[in-house]
GROMACS .gro file of C-alpha atoms in nm:
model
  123
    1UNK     CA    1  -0.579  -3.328  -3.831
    2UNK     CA    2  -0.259  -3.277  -3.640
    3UNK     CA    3  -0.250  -3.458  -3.339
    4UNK     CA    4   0.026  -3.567  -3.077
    5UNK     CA    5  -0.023  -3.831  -2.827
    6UNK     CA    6   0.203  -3.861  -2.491
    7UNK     CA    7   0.259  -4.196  -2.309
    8UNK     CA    8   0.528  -4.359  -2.076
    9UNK     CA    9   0.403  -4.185  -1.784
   10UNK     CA   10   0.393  -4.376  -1.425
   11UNK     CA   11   0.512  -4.406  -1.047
   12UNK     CA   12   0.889  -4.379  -0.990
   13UNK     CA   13   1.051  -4.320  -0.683
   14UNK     CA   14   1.234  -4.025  -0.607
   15UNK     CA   15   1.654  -4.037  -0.784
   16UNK     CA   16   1.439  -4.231  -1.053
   17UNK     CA   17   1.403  -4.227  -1.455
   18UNK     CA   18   1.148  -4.205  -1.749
   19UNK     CA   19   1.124  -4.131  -2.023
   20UNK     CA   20   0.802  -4.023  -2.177
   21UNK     CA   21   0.728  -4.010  -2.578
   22UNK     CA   22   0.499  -3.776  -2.728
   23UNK     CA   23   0.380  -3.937  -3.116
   24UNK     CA   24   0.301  -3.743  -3.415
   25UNK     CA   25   0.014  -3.787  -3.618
   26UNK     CA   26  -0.079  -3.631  -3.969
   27UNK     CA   27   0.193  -3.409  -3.969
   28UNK     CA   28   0.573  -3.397  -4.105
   29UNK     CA   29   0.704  -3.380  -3.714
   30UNK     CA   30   1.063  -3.180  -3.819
   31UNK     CA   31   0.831  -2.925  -3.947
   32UNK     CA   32   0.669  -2.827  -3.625
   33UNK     CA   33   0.802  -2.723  -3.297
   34UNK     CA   34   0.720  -2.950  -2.988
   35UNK     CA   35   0.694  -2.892  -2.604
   36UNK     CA   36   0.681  -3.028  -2.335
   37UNK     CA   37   0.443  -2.879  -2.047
   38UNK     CA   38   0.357  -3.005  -1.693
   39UNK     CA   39   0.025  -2.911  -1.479
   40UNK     CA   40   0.077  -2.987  -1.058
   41UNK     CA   41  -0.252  -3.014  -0.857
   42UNK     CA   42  -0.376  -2.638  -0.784
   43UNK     CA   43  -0.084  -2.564  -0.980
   44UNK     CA   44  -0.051  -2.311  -1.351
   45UNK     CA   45   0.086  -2.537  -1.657
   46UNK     CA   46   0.413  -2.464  -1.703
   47UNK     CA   47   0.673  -2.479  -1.994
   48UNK     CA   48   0.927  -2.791  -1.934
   49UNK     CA   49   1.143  -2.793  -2.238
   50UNK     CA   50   1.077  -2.781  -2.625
   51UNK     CA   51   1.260  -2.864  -2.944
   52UNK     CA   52   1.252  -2.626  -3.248
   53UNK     CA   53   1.148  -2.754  -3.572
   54UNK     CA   54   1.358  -2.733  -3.867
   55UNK     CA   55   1.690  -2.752  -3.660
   56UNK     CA   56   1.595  -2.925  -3.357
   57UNK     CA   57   1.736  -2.704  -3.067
   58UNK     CA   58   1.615  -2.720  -2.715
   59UNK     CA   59   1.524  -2.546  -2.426
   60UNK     CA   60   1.488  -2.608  -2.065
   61UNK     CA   61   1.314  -2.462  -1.768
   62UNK     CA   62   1.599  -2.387  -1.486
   63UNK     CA   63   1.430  -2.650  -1.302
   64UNK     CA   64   1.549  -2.954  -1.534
   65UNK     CA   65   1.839  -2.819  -1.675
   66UNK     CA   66   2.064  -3.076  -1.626
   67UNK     CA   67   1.811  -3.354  -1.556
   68UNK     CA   68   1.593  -3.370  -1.848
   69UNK     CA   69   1.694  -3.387  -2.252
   70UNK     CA   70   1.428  -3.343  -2.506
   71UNK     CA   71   1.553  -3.571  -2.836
   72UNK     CA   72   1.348  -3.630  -3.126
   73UNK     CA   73   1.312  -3.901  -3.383
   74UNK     CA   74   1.182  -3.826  -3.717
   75UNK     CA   75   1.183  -4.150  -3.875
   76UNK     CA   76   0.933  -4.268  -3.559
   77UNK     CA   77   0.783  -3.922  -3.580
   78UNK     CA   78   0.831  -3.891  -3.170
   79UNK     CA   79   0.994  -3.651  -2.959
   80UNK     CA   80   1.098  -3.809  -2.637
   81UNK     CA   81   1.151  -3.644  -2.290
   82UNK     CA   82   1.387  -3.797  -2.082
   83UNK     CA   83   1.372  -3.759  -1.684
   84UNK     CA   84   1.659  -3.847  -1.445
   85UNK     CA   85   1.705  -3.780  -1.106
   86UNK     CA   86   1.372  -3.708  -1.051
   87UNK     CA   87   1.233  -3.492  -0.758
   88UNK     CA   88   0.881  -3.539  -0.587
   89UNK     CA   89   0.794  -3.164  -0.714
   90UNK     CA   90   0.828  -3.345  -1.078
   91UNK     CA   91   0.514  -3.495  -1.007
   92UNK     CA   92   0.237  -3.365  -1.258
   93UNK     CA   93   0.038  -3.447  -1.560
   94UNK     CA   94   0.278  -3.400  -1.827
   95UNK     CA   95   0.166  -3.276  -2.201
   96UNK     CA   96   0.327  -3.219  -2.534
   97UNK     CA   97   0.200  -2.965  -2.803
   98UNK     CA   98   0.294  -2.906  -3.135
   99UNK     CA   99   0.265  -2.558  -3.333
  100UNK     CA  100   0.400  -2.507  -3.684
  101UNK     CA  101   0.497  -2.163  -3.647
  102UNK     CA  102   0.635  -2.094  -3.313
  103UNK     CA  103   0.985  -1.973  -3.176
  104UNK     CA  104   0.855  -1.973  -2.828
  105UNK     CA  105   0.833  -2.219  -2.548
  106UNK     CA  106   0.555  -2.100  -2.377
  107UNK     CA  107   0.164  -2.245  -2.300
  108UNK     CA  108   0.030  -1.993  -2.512
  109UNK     CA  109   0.259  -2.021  -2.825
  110UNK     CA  110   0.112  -2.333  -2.891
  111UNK     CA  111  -0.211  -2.479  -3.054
  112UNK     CA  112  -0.217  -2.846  -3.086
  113UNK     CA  113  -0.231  -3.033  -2.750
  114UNK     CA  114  -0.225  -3.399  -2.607
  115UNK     CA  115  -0.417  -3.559  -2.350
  116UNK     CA  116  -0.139  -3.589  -2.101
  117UNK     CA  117   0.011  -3.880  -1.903
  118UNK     CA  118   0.048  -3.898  -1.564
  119UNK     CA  119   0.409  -3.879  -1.349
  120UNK     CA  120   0.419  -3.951  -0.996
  121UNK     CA  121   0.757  -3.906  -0.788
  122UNK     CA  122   0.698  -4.101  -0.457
  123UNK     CA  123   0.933  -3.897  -0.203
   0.00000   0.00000   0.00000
């Protein structure tokens, strides 16, 4: 069953880092596409970033670019998001999702979803 799990979420202050990891499991991870997708309180989930599969090229919401870099190891079978100068507004539950046949980085255009892990920006 394909499953991804995210961790390295926490409390940073604002200007801060972190760098969260999202880990594949029972699936070859360069043959899926991966997001990353954040959900504010009273907020929609939105699309972050996400990595294609077979030739690994990203995209980025305007409102990282610059600040975030999705990378992805396949040996370790993780994709990792990393977070710099990080705002207040950052703060959300963060998820990642895998799909093995999408060219899209959007909520819908993928199926398999993680738990989430927390990020809090302290202003």
């Amino acid at each position: 069953q394909v499953q991804v799990v995210e961790s390295g979420g926490g409390l940073v202050q604002s200007g801060g880092s972190l760098r969260l990891s999202c880990e594949a499991s029972e699936f070859t991870l360069e043959e899926y596409a991966i997001g990353w997708f954040r959900q504010a309180p009273g907020k929609e989930r939105e699309g972050v970033g996400c990595i294609s599969s077979s030739d690994a090229r990203t995209w980025y919401a305007d409102f990282v670019k610059g600040r975030f870099t999705i990378s992805r190891d396949n040996a370790k079978k993780t994709v990792y998001l990393q977070m710099n100068s990080l705002k207040a507004e950052d703060t959300a539950i963060y998820y990642c999702a895998a799909d093995h046949t999408t060219v899209f980085c959007g909520v819908t255009a993928y199926e398999h979803w993680g738990q989430g892990t927390q990020v809090t920006v302290s202003p």
